Coordinates of N, CA and C in Angstrom, one line a residue:
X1 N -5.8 -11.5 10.8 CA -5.5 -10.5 9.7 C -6.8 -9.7 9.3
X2 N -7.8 -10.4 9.5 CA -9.3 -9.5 9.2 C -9.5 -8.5 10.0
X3 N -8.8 -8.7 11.6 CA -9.3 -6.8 11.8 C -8.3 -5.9 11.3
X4 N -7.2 -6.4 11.2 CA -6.4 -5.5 10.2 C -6.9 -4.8 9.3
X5 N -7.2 -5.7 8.4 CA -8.2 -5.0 7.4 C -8.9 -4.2 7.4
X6 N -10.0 -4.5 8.8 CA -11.2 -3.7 9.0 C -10.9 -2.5 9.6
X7 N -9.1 -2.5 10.0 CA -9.1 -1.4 10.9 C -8.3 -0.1 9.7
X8 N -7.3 -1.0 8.9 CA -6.9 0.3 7.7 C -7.6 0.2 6.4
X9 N -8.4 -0.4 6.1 CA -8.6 -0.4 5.0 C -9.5 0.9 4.7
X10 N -10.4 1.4 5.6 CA -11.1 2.8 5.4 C -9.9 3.7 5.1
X11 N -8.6 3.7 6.0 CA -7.5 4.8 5.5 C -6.7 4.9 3.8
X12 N -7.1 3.5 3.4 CA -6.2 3.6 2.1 C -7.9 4.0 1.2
X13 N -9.3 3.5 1.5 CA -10.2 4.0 0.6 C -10.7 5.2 0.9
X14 N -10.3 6.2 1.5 CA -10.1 7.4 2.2 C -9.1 8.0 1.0
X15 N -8.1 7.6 0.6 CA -6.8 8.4 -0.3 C -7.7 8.2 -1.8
X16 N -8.2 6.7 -2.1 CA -8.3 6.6 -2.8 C -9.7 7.0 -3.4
X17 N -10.6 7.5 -2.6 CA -12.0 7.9 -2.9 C -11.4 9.3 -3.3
X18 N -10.6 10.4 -2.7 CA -9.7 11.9 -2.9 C -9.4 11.7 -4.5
X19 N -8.7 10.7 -4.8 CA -8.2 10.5 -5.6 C -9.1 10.2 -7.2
X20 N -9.5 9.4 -7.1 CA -10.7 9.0 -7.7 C -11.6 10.4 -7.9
X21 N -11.8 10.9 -7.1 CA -12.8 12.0 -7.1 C -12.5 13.5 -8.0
X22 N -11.2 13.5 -8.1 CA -10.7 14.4 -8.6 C -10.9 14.0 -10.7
X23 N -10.9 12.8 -10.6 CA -11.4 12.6 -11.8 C -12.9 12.1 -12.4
X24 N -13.5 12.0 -11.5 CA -14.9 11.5 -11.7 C -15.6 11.3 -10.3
X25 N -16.6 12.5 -10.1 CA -17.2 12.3 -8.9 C -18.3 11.6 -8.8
X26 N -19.0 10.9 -9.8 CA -19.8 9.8 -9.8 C -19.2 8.6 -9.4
X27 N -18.4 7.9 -9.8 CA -17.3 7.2 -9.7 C -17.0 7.4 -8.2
X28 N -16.3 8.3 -7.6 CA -16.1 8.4 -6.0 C -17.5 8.1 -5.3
X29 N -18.5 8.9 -5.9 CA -19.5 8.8 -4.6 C -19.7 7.3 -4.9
X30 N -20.1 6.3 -5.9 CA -20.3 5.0 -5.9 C -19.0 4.2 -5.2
X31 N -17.7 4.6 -5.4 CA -16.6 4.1 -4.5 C -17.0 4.0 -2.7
X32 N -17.2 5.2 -2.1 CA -17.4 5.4 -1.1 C -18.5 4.5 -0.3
X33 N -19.8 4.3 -1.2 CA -20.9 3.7 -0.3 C -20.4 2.1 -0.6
X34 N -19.7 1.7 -1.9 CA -18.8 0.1 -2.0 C -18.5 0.1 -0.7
X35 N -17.3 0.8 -0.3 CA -16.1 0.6 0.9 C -17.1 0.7 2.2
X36 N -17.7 1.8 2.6 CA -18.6 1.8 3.6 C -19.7 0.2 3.6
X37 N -19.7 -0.4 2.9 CA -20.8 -1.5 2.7 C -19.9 -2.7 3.1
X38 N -19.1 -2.5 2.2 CA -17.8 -3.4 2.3 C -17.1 -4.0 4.1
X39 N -17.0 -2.4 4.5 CA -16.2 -2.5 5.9 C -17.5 -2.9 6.8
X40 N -19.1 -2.8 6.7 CA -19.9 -3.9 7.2 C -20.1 -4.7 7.2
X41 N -19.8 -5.5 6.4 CA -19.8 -7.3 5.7 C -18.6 -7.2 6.6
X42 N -17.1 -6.8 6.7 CA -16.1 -7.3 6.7 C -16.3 -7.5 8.7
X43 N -16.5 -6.4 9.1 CA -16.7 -6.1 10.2 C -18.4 -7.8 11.2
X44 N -18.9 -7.6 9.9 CA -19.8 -9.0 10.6 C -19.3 -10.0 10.8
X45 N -17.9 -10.1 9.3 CA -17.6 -11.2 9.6 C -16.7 -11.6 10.7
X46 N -15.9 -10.4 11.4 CA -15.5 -10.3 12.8 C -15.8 -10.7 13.8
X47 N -17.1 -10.0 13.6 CA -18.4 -10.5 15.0 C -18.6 -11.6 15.2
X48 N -18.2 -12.5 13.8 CA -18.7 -13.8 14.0 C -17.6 -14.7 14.3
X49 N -16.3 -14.3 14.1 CA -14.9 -15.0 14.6 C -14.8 -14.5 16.0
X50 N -14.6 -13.1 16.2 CA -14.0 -12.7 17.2 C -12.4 -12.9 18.0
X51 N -11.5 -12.4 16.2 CA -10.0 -12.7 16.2 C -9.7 -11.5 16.8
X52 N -8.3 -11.8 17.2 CA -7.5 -10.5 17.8 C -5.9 -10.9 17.1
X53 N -5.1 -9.7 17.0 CA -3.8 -9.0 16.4 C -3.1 -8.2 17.5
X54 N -1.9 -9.1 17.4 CA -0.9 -8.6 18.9 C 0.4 -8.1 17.8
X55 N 1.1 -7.5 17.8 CA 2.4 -6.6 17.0 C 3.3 -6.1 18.2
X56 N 4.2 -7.3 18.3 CA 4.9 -6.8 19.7 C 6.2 -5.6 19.1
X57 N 7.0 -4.9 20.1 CA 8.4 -3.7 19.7 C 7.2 -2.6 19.4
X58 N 6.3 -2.1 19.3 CA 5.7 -1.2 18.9 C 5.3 -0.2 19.9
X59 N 6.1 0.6 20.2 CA 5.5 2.1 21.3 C 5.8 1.4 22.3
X60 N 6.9 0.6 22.6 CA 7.6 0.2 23.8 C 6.6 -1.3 24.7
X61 N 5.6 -1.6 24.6 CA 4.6 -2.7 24.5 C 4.0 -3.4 24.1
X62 N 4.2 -2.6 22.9 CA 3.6 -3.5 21.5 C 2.1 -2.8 21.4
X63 N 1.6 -3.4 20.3 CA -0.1 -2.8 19.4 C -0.8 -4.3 19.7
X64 N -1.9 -3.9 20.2 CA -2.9 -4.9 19.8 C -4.3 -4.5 19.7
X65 N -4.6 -5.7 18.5 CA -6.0 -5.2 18.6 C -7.0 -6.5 18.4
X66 N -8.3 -6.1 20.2 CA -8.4 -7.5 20.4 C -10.3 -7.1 20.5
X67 N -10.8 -8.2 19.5 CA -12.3 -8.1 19.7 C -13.0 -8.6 21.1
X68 N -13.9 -8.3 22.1 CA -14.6 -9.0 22.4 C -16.4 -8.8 22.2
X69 N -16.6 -8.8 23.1 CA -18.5 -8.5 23.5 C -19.1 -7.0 23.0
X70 N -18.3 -6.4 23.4 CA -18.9 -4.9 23.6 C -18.0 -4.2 22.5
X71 N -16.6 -4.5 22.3 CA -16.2 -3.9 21.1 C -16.4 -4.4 19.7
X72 N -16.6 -5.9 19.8 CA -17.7 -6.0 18.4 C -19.2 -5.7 18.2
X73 N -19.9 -5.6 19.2 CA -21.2 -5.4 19.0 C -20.7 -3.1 18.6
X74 N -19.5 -2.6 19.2 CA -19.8 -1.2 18.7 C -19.4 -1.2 17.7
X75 N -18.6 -1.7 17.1 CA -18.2 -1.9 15.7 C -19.2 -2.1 14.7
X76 N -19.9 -3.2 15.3 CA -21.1 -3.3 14.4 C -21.6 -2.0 14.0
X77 N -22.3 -2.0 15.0 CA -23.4 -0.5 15.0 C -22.2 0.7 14.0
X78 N -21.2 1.0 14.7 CA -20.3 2.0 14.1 C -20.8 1.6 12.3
X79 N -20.1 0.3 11.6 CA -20.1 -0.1 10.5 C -21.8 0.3 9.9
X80 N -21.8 -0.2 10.4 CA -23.7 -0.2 9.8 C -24.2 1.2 10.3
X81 N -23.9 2.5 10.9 CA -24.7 3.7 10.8 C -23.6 4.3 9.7
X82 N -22.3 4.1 9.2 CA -21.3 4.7 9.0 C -21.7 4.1 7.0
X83 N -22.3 2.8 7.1 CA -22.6 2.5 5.6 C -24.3 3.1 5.1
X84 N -24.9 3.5 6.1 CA -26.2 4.1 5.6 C -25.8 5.9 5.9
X85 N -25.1 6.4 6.5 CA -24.6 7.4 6.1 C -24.2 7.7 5.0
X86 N -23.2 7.2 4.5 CA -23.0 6.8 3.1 C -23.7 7.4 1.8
X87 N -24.7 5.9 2.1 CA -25.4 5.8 1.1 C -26.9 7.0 0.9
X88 N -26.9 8.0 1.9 CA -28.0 9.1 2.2 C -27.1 10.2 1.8
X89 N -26.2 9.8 2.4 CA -25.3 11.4 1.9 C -25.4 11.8 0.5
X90 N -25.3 11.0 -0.2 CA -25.1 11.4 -1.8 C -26.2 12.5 -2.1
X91 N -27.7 11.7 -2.0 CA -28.9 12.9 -1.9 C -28.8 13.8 -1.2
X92 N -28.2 14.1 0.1 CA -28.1 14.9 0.8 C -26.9 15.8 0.0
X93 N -26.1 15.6 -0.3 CA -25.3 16.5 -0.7 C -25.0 16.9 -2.4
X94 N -26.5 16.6 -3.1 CA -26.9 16.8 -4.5 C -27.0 18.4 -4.8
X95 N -27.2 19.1 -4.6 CA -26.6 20.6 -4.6 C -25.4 21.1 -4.6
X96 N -24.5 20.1 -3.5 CA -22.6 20.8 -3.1 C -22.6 20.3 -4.3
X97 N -21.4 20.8 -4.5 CA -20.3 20.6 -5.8 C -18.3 20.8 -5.2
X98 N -18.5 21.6 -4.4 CA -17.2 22.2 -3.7 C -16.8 21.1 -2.3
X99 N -15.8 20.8 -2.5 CA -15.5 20.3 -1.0 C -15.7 18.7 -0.7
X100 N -16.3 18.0 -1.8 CA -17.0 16.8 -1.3 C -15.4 16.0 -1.3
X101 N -14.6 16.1 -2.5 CA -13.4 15.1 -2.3 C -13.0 14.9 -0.8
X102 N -12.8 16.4 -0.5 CA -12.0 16.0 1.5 C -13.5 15.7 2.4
X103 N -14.3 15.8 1.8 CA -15.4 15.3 2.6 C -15.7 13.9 3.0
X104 N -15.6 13.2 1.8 CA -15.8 11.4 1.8 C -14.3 11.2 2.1
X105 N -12.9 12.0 1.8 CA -11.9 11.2 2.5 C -11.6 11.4 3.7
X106 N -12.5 12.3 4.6 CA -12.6 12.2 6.4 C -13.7 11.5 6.6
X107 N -14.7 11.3 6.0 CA -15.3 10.8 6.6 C -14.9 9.0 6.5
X108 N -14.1 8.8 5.2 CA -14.0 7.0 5.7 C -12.1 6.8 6.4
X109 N -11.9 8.3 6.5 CA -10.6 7.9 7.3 C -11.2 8.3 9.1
X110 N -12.0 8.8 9.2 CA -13.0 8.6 10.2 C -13.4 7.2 10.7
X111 N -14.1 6.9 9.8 CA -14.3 5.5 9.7 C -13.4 4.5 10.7
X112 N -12.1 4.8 9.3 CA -10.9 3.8 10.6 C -10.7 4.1 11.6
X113 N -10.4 5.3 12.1 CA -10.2 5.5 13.4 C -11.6 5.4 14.4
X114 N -12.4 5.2 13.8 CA -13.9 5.3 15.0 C -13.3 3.0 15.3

């Protein structure tokens, strides 16, 4: 159930950073580098099990999703360039004011799908 996690949970803190953001953008940008930080911890702790998730009836062969060698070690890297992104972007983007809500919610619905 942990890659599960690791694999939607960027899509619901993706809705919910948009969301958030619309009422307090200090509050989102601190939301976003949590979840980004979050899905690296969650993501090590993968690396260090190395579970897999099979969902059979799904697109006529079923969904799976199965860690090994090379897809946990990119995950890693993915998680950990994707949480110091994150946390640079804020300074980086201390001038915008326009645009950032859809900005943090592609980049951590990005996230999931990377």
């Amino acid at each position: 159930m942990l890659i599960l996690l690791i694999v939607f949970a960027p899509f619901v803190s993706g809705a919910l950073s948009f969301l958030l953001g619309k009422k307090n953008e200090q509050a989102r940008d601190l939301f976003v580098i949590i979840a980004s930080a979050g899905e690296l911890l969650l993501t090590l702790l993968l690396f260090c099990g190395m579970p897999s998730f099979t969902m059979g009836g799904m697109f006529g062969e079923g969904i799976s999703f199965v860690t090994d060698g090379f897809r946990s070690v990119y995950a890693v890297i993915t998680a950990f360039m994707w949480a110091f992104t994150s946390l640079f972007a804020k300074e980086y983007f201390l001038g915008e004011r326009e645009h950032l809500n859809r900005y943090w919610f592609f980049v951590l619905v990005t996230l999931g799908a990377t």
